[in-house]
CSV table of C-alpha atoms in Angstrom, one decimal:
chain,number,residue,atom,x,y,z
J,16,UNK,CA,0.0,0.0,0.0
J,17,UNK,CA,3.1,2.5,0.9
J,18,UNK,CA,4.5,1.8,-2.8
J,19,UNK,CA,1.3,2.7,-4.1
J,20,UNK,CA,0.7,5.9,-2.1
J,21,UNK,CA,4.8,6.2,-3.1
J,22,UNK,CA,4.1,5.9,-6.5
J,23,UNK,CA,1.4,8.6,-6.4
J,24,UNK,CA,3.1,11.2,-3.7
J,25,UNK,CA,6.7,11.1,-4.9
J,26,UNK,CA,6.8,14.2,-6.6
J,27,UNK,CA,8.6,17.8,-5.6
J,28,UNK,CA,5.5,19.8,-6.2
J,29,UNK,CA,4.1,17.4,-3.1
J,30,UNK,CA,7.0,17.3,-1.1
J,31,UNK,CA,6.7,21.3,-1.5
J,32,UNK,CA,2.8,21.2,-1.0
J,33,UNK,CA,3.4,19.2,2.5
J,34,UNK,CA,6.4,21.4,3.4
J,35,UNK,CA,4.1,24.1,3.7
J,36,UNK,CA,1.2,22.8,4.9
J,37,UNK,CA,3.0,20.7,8.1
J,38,UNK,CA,4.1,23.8,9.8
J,39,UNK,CA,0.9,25.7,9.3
J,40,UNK,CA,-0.6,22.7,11.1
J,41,UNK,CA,1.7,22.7,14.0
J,42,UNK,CA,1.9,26.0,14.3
J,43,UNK,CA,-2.1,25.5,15.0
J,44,UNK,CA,-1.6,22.7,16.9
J,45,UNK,CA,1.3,24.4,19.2
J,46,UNK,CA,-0.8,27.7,19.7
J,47,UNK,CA,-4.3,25.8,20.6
J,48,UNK,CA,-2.1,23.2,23.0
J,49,UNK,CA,0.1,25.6,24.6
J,50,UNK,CA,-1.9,29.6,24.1
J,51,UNK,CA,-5.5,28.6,23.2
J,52,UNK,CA,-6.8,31.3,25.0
J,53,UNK,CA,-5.2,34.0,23.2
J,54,UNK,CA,-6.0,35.2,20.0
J,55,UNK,CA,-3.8,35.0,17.4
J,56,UNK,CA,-3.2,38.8,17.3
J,57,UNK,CA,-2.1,38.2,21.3
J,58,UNK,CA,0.3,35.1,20.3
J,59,UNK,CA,1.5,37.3,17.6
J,60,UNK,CA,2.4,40.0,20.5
J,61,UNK,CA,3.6,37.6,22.6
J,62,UNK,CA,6.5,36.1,20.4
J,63,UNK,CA,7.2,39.8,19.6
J,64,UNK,CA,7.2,40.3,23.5
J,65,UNK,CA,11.0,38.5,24.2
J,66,UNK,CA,13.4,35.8,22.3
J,67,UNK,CA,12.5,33.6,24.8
J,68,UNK,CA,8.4,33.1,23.7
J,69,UNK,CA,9.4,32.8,20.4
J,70,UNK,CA,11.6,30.2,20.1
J,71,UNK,CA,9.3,27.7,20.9
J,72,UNK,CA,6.6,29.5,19.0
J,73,UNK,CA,8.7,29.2,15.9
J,74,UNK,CA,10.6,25.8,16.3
J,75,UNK,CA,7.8,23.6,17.1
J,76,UNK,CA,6.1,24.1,13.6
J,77,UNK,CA,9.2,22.6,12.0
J,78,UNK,CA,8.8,19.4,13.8
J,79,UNK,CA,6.2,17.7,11.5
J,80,UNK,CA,8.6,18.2,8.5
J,81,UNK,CA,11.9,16.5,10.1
J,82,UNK,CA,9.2,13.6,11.1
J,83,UNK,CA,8.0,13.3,7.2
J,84,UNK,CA,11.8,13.7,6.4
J,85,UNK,CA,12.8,10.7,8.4
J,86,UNK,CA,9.8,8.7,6.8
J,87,UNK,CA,10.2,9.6,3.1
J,88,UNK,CA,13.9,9.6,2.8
J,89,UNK,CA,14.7,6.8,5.5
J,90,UNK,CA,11.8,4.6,5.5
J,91,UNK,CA,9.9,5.0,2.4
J,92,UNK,CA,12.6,6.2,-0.2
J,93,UNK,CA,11.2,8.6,-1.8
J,94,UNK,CA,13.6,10.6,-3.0
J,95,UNK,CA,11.2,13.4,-5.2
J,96,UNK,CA,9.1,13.9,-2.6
J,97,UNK,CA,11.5,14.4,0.2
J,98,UNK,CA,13.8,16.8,-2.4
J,99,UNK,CA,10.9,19.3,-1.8
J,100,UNK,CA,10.4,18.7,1.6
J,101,UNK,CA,13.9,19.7,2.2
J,102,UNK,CA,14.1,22.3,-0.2
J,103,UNK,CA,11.3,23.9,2.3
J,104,UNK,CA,12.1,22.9,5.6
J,105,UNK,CA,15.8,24.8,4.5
J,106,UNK,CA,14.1,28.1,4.0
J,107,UNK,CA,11.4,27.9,6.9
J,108,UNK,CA,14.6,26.9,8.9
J,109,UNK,CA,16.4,30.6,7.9
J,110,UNK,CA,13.6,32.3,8.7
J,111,UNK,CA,13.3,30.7,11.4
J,112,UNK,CA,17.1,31.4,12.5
J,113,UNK,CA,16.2,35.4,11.3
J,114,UNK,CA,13.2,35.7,13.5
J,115,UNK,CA,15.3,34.7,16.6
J,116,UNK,CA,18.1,36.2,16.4
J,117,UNK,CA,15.9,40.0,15.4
């Protein structure tokens, strides 16, 4: 079933696609868990607020993607797919790296 789902999702454009889409998700996910009863505009604020806040804010979205990674290039092999995740995941990760160290 993976080689069929491989066949079909081993592609830059997807890797790219899920890139993107991961770290919107657990930026979601880390803001309802951890600050679900601000708004964003207030989690927004409160990154802003000290280097501190928004490390975490910033490094936890990243997490989904290194967890693909290890899937799609260890487990799964699919080399396409995880050539866009990458691709990604490197530019997030510099903005990333900016945002903390402004």
């Amino acid at each position: 079933m993976i080689n069929k789902l491989g066949n079909k999702l081993d592609h830059r454009a997807v890797g790219l696609i899920f890139g993107v889409v991961l770290p919107i998700i657990g930026f979601i996910v880390f803001w309802q868990w951890k600050h679900g009863e601000r708004t964003i505009n207030e989690v927004f604020s409160f990154m802003a607020s000290s280097s501190s806040n928004r490390n975490s804010l910033l490094i936890f979205p990243i997490i989904p993607n290194l967890l693909l990674f290890y899937f799609t290039n260890f487990q799964w092999r699919w080399d396409r797919f995880t050539t866009g995740l990458v691709a990604v995941t490197i530019v997030l990760t510099v903005i990333v790296a900016l945002l903390i160290l402004l």
